[in-house]
Coordinates of C-alpha atoms and ligand atoms in Angstrom, one line a residue:
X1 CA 23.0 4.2 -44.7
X2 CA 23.7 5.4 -41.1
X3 CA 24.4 2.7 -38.8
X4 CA 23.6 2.8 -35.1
X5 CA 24.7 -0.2 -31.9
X6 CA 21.2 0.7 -30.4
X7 CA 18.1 1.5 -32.8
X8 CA 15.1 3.2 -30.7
X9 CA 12.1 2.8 -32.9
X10 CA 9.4 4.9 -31.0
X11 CA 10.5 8.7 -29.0
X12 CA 8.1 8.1 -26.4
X13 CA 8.0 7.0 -22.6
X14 CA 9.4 3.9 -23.0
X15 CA 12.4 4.9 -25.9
X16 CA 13.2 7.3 -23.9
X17 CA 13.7 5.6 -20.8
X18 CA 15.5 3.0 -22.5
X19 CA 18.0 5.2 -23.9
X20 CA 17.9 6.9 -20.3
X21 CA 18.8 3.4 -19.0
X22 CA 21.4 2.4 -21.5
X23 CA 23.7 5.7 -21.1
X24 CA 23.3 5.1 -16.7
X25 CA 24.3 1.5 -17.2
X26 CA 27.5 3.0 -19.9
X27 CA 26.4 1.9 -22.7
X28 CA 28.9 3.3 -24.7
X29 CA 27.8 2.2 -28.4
X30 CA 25.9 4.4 -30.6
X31 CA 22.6 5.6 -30.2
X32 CA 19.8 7.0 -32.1
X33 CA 16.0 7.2 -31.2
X34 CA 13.8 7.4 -34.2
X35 CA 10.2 8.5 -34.0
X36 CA 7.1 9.6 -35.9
X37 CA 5.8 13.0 -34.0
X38 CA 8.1 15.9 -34.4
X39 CA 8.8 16.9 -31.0
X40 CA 11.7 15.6 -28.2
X41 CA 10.3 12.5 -25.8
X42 CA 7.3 14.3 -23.5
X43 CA 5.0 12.9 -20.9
X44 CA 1.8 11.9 -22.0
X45 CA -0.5 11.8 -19.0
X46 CA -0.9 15.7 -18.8
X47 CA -2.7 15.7 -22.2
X48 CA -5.7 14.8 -20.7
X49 CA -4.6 17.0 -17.2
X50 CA -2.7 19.9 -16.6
X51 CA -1.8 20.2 -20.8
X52 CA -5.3 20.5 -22.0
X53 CA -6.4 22.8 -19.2
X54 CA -3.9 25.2 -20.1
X55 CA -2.3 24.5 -16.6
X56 CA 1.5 23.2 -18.1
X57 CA 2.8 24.5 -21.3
X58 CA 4.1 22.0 -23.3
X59 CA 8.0 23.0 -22.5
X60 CA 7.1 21.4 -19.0
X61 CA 5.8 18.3 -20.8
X62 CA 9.8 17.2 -22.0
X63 CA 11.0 13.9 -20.5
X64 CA 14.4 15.4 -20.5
X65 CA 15.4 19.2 -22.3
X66 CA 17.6 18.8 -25.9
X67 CA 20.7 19.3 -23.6
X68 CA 20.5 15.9 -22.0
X69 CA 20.4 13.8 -25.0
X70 CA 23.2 16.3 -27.1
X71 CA 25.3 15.5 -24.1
X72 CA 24.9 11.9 -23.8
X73 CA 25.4 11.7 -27.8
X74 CA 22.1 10.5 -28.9
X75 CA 21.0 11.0 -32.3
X76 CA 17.1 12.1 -32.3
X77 CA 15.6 11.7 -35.7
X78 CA 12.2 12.8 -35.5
X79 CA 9.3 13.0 -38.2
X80 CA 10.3 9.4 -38.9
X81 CA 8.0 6.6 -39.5
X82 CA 9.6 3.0 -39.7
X83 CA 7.0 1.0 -42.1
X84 CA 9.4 -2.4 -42.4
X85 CA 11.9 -4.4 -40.5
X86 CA 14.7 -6.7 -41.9
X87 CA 15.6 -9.0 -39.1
X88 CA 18.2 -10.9 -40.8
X89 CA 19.7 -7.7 -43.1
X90 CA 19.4 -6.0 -39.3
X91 CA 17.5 -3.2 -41.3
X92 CA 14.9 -0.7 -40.9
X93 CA 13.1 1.6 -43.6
X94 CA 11.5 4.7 -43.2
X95 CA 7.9 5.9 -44.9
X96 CA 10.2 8.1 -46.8
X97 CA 12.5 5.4 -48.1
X98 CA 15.2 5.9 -45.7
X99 CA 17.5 3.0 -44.6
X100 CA 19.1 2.4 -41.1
X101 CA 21.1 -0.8 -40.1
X102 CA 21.6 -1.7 -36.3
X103 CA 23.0 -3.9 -34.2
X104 CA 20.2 -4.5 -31.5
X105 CA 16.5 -3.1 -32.5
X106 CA 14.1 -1.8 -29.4
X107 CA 10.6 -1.1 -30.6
X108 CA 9.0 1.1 -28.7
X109 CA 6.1 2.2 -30.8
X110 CA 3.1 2.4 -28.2
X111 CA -0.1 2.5 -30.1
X112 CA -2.9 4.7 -32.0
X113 CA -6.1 5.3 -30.6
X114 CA -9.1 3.0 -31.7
X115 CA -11.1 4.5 -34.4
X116 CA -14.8 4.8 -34.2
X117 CA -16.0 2.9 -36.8
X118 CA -19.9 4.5 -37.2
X119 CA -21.3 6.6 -40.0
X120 CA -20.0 10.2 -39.4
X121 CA -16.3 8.8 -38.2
X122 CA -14.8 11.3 -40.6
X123 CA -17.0 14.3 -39.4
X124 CA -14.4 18.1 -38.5
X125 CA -14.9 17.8 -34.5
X126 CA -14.2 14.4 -33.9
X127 CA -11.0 14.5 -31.6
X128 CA -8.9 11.4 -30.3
X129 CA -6.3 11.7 -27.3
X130 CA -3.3 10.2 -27.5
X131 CA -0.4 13.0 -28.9
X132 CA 0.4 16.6 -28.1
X133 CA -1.0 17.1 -31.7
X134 CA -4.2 15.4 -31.2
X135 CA -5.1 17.8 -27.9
X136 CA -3.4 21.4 -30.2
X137 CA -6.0 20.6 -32.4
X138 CA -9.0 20.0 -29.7
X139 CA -7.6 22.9 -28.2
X140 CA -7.6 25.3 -31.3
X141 CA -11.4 24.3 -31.4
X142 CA -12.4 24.7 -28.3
X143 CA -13.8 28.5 -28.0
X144 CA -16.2 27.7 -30.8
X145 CA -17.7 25.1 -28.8
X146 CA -20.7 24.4 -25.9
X147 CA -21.2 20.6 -26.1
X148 CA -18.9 17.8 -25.9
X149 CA -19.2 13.9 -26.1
X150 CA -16.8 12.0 -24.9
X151 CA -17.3 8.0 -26.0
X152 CA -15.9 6.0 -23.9
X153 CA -15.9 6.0 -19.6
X154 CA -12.6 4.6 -19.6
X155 CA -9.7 7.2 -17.9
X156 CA -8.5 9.2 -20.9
X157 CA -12.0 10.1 -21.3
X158 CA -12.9 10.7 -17.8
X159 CA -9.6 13.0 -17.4
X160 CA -11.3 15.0 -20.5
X161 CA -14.4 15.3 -19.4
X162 CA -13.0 16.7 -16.1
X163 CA -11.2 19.1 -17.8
X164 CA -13.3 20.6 -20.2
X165 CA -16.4 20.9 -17.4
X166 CA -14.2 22.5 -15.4
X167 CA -13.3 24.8 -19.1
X168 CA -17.1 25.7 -18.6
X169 CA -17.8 23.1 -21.6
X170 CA -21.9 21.1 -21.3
X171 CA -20.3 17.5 -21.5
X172 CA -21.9 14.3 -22.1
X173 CA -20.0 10.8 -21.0
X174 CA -21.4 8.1 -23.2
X175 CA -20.2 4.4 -21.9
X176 CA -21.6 1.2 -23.7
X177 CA -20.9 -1.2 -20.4
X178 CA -23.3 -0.6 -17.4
X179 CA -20.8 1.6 -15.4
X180 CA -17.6 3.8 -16.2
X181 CA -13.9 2.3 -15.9
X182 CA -16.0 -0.9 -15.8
X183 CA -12.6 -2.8 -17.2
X184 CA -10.1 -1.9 -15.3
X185 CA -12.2 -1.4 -11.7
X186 CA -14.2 -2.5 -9.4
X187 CA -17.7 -1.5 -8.9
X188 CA -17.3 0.9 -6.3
X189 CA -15.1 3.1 -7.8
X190 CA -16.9 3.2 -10.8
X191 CA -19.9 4.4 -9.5
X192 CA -17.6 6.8 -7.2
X193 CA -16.7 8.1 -10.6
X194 CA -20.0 8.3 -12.0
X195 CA -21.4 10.3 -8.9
X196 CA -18.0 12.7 -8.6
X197 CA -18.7 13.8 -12.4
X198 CA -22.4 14.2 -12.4
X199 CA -22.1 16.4 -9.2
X200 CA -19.8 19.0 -11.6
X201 CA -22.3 19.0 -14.2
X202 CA -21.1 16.6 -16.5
X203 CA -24.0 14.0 -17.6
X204 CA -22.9 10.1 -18.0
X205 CA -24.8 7.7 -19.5
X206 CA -24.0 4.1 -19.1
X207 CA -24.8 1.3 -21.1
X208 CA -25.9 3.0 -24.6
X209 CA -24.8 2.0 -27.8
X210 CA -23.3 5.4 -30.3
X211 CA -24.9 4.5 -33.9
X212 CA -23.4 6.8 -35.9
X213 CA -21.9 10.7 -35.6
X214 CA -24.4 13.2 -37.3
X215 CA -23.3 16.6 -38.8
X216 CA -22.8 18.3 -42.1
X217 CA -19.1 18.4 -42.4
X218 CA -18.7 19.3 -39.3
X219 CA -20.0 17.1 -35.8
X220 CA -23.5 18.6 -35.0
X221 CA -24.1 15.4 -32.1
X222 CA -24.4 11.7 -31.8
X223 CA -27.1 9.8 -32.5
X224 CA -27.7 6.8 -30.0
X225 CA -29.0 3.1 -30.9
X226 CA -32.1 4.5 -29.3
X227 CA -32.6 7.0 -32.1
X228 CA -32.4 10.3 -29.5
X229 CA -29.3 12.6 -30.9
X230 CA -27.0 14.0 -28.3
X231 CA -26.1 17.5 -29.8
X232 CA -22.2 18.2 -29.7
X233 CA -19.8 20.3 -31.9
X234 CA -16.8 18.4 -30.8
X235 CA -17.0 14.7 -30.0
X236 CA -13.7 12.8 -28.1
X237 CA -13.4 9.4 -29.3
X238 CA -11.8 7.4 -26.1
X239 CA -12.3 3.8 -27.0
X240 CA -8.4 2.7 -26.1
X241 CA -5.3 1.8 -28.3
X242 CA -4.5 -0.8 -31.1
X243 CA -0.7 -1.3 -30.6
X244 CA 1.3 -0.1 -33.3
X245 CA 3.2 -3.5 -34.0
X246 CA 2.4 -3.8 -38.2
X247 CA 6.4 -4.2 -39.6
X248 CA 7.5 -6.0 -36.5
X249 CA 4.8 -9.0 -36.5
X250 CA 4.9 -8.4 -41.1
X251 CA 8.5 -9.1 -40.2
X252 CA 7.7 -12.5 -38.3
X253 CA 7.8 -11.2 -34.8
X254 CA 5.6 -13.5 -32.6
X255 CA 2.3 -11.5 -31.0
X256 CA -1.1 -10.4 -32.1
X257 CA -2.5 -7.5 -30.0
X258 CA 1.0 -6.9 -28.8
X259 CA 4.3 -8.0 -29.7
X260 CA 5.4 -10.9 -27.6
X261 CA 8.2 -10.7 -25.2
X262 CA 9.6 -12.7 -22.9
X263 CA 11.3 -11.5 -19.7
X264 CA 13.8 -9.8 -20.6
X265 CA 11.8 -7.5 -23.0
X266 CA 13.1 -9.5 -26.1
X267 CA 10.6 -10.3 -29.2
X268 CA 11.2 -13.8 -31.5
X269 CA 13.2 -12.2 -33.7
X270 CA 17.3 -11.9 -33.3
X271 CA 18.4 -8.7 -31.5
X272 CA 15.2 -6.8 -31.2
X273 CA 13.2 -6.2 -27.9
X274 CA 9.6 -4.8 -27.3
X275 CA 8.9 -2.5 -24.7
X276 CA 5.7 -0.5 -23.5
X277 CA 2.4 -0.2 -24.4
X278 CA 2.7 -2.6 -27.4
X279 CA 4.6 -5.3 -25.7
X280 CA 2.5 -8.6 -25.1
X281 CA 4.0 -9.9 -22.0
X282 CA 3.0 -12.8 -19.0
X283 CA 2.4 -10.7 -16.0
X284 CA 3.1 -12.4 -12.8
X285 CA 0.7 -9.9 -10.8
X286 CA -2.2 -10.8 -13.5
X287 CA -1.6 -14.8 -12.6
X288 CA 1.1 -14.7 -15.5
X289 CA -1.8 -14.0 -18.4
X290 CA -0.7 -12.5 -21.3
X291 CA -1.5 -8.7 -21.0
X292 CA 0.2 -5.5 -22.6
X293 CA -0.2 -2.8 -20.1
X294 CA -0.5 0.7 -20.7
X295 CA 1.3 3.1 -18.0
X296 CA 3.8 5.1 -16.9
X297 CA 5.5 2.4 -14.6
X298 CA 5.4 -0.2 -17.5
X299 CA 7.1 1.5 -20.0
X300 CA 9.6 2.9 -17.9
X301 CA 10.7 -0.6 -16.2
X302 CA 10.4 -2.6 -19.1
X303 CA 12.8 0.1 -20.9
X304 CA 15.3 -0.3 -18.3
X305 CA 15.0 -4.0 -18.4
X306 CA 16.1 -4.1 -22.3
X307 CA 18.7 -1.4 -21.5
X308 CA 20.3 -3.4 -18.9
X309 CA 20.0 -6.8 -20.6
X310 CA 21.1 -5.1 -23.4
X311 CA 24.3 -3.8 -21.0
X312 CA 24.9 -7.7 -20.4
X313 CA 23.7 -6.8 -16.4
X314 CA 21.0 -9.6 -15.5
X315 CA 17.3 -7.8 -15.3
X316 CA 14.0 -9.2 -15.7
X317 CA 10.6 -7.3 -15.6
X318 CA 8.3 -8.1 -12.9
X319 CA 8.0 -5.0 -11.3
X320 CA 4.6 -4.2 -9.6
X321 CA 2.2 -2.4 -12.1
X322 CA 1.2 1.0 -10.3
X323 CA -1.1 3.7 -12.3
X324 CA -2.3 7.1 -11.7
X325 CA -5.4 9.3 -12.6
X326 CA -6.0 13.2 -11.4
X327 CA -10.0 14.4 -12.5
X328 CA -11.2 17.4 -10.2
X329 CA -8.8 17.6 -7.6
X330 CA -9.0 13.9 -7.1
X331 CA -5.9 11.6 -6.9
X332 CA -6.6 8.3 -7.9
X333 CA -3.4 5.7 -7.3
X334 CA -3.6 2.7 -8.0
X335 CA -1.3 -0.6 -7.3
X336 CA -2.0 -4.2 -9.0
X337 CA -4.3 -5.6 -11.2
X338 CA -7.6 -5.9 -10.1
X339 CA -8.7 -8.1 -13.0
X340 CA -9.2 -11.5 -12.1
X341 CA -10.4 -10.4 -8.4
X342 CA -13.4 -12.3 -6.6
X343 CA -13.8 -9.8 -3.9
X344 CA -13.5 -5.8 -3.3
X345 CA -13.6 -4.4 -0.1
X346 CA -14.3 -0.7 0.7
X347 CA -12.1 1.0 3.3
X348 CA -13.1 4.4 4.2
X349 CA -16.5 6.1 3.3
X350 CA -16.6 7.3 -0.2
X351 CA -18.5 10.4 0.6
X352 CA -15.6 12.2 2.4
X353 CA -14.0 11.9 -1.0
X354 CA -10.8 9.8 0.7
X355 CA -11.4 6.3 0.5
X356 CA -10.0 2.7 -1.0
X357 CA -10.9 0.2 -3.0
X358 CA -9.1 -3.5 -1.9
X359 CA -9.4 -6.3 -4.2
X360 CA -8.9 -9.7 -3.5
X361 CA -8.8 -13.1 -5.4
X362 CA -9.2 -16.4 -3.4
X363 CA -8.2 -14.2 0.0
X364 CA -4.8 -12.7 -1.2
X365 CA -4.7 -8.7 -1.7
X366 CA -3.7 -8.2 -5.4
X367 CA -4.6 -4.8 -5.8
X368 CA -5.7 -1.4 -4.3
X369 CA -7.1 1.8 -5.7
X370 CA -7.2 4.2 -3.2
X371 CA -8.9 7.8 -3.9
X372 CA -7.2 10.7 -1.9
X373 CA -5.3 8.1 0.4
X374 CA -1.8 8.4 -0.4
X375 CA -1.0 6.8 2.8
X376 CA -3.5 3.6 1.6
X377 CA -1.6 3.6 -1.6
X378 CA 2.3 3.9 0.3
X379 CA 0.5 1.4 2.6
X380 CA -1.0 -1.2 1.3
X381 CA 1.8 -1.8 -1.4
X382 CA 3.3 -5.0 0.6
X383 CA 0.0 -6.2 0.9
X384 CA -0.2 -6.7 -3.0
X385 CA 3.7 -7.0 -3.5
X386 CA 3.7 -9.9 -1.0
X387 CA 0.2 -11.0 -1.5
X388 CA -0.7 -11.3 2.0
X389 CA -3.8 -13.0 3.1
X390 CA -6.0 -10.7 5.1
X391 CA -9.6 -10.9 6.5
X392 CA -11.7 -8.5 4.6
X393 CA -12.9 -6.9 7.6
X394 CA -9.8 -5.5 8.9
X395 CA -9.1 -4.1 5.3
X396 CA -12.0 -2.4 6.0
X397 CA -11.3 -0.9 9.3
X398 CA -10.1 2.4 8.2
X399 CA -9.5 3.1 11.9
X400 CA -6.2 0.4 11.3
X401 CA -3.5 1.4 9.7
X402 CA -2.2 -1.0 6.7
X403 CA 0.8 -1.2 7.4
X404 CA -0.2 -2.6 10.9
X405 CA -2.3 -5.7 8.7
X406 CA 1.1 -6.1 6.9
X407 CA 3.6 -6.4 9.7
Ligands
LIG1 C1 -3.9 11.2 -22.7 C2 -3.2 10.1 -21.9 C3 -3.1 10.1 -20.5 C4 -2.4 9.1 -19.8 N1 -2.4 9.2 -18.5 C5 -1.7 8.3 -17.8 C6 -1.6 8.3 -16.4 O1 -2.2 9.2 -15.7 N2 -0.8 7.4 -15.8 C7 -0.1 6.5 -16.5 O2 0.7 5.7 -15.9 N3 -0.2 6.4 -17.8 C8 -1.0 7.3 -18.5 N4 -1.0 7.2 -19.9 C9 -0.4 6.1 -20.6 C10 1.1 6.4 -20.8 O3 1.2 7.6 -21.3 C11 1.6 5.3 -21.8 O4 1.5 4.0 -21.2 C12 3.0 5.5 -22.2 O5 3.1 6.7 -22.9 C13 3.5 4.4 -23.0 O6 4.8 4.6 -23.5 P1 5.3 4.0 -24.8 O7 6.7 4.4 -25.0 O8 4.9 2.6 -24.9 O9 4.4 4.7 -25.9 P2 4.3 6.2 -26.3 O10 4.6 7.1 -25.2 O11 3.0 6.4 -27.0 O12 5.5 6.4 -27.4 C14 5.5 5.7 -28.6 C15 6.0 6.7 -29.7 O13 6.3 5.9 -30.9 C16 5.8 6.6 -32.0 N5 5.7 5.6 -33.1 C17 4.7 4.7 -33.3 N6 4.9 3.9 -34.4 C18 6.0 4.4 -34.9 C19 6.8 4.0 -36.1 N7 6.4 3.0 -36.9 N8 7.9 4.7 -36.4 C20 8.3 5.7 -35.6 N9 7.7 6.1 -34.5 C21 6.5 5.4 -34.1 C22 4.5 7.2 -31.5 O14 4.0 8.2 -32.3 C23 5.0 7.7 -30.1 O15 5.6 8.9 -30.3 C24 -1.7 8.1 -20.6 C25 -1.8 8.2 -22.0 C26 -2.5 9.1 -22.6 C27 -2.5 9.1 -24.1

């Protein structure tokens, strides 16, 4: 049984960044990552971008080329699934049966896209969005087909839809809230959204239930509560991520949707952190609920928390959560939570297509999005980092510089 000082359980963002971490702060120790797809860490986000418009090959996609980690001596052992944890034996096991001891444990798993649970789940066609995999095999189908349906008006599916209008492709949004992004944005932008993709052709329909996928082996379209069938060959499933904690919390790890972690990225069991998209943490820019996030920014700054806690060099996560999304050439940026706000102020006039969104909870700026605004989004930063109290309508006095409201 190979033994390693650091065991990476998930070749991701995160696991890679916490390796990245470990070898800055000289962490001198073995170190192996160990992960289920078959390829080297790669960035995610431009599989619903630049990747599946044929804009980046996946070469461009690496977090780092094979060089880097040969030369800072870590072991990548891909096409691994670990299926069960042995805190106190310091153990994992592989789907396959294979054993690995460690000294600390950082599980770094992310999580697998929500199934659809309707009749016709299983149909050919039916498409979810989460690994470089997932979008080869969208992609391989593509040519053969006119109509998509994206389920689900959150931002993977948005980013889609984007992408495959602009491929030429008839597509059809289907949302069962009353607007688009309707949980992680304020109204506003939502309907900014809404508009923006209708005006390229794609159709969105908001508040409409999917009762089942129809087709004969293969998708031929959705059939709505309403009974009315929305024809598509290929159907994207965009309903978010269950996080892939199974062995850890079957191993006694304390969580639920998550794996709980306290500060310092570490879980209830001895010697093993959580980090990422599956790691249940209290936020203090969500009023310290209990929240996993999903981004870029988290994974990579809760990764070099365990790494540097790991090093024995004091760290604790509470970075400022910050989030991106590109559909048409639209740059969305956003900074904070908004959840949790009581007011939204709009700076800027949405129709020239550069504009913000400010939220606001009991008259403190907790976050922004801010469309085509990069200076906004540089701007505005303090004003959630420091949580300033600002009257509304000089927020929206676009004519005022932010960073005059924060000085
Ligand atoms: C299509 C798409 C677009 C996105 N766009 C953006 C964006 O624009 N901006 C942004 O900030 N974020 C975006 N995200 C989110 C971002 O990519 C994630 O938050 C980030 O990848 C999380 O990193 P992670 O390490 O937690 O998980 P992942 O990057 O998913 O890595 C986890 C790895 O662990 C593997 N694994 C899981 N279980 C096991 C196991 N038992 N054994 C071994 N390996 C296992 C997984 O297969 C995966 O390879 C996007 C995500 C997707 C899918």
């Amino acid at each position: 049984m190979s033994h390693f000082d650091v065991l990476i359980v998930g070749a991701g963002h995160s696991g890679a960044q916490a390796t990245i971490a470990l070898r800055q702060n000289k962490f001198e120790g073995s170190v192996a990552m160990i992960g289920d797809e078959p390829e080297l860490p790669y960035e995610r986000p431009p599989l619903s971008k630049e990747y599946l418009s044929g804009d980046k090959p996946f070469e461009r996609l690496l977090i780092r080329p094979a060089t880097f980690w040969e030369e800072r001596d870590v072991t990548m052992l891909g096409g691994r699934t670990i299926v069960a944890v042995d805190p106190g034996a310091h153990m994992v096991r592989t789907a396959d049966g294979e054993t690995f001891s460690y000294g600390t444990l950082i599980w770094a798993t992310g999580g697998k896209p929500r199934r659809i649970a309707c009749d016709g789940h299983d149909l050919r066609g039916i498409h979810t969005v989460r690994t470089r995999a997932d979008v080869d095999a969208m992609m391989r189908e593509l040519a053969d087909v006119r109509e998509v349906t994206v389920i689900g008006g959150g931002y993977i599916g948005l980013e889609a839809a984007a992408v495959l209008a602009k491929l030429g492709k008839q597509v059809t949004v289907l949302e069962a809230l009353d607007r688009v992004l309707a949980r992680v944005a304020g109204e506003p932008l939502s309907r900014f959204f809404e508009a923006e993709h209708r005006a390229h052709g794609v159709t969105v329909r908001t508040g409409v239930q999917v009762e089942a996928i129809e087709g004969d082996g293969s998708v031929s379209g959705v059939r709505l509560a309403s009974g009315e069938n929305v024809p598509a060959q290929m159907v994207i499933v965009g309903i978010g991520i269950i996080p892939s904690v199974e062995p850890l919390l079957a191993a006694g790890a304390e969580g639920g949707n998550g794996v709980l972690i306290d500060g310092q990225c570490r879980t209830s069991l001895p010697d093993i952190y959580a980090i990422g998209d599956c790691a249940l943490h209290a936020n203090a820019h969500a009023g310290d609920r209990m929240i996993r996030l999903e981004s870029v920014q988290n994974a990579n700054d809760q990764a070099t928390t365990a790494a540097k806690t790991i090093c024995g060099i004091e760290a604790s996560y509470d970075a400022v959560p910050w989030f991106w999304s590109n559909q048409y050439d639209l740059k969305l940026q956003t900074v904070g939570i908004s959840a949790g706000h009581d007011q939204c102020v709009v700076r800027g006039d949405p129709a020239t297509r550069s504009f913000s969104v400010i939220y606001l909870a009991q008259g403190r700026v907790i976050a922004l999005d801010c469309v085509n605004s990069v200076k906004d989004y540089v701007q505005g930063r303090k004003l959630v980092v420091e949580g300033l109290a600002i009257d509304p309508a000089a927020l929206a006095d676009a004519t005022v510089p932010l960073k005059e409201l924060s000085a």
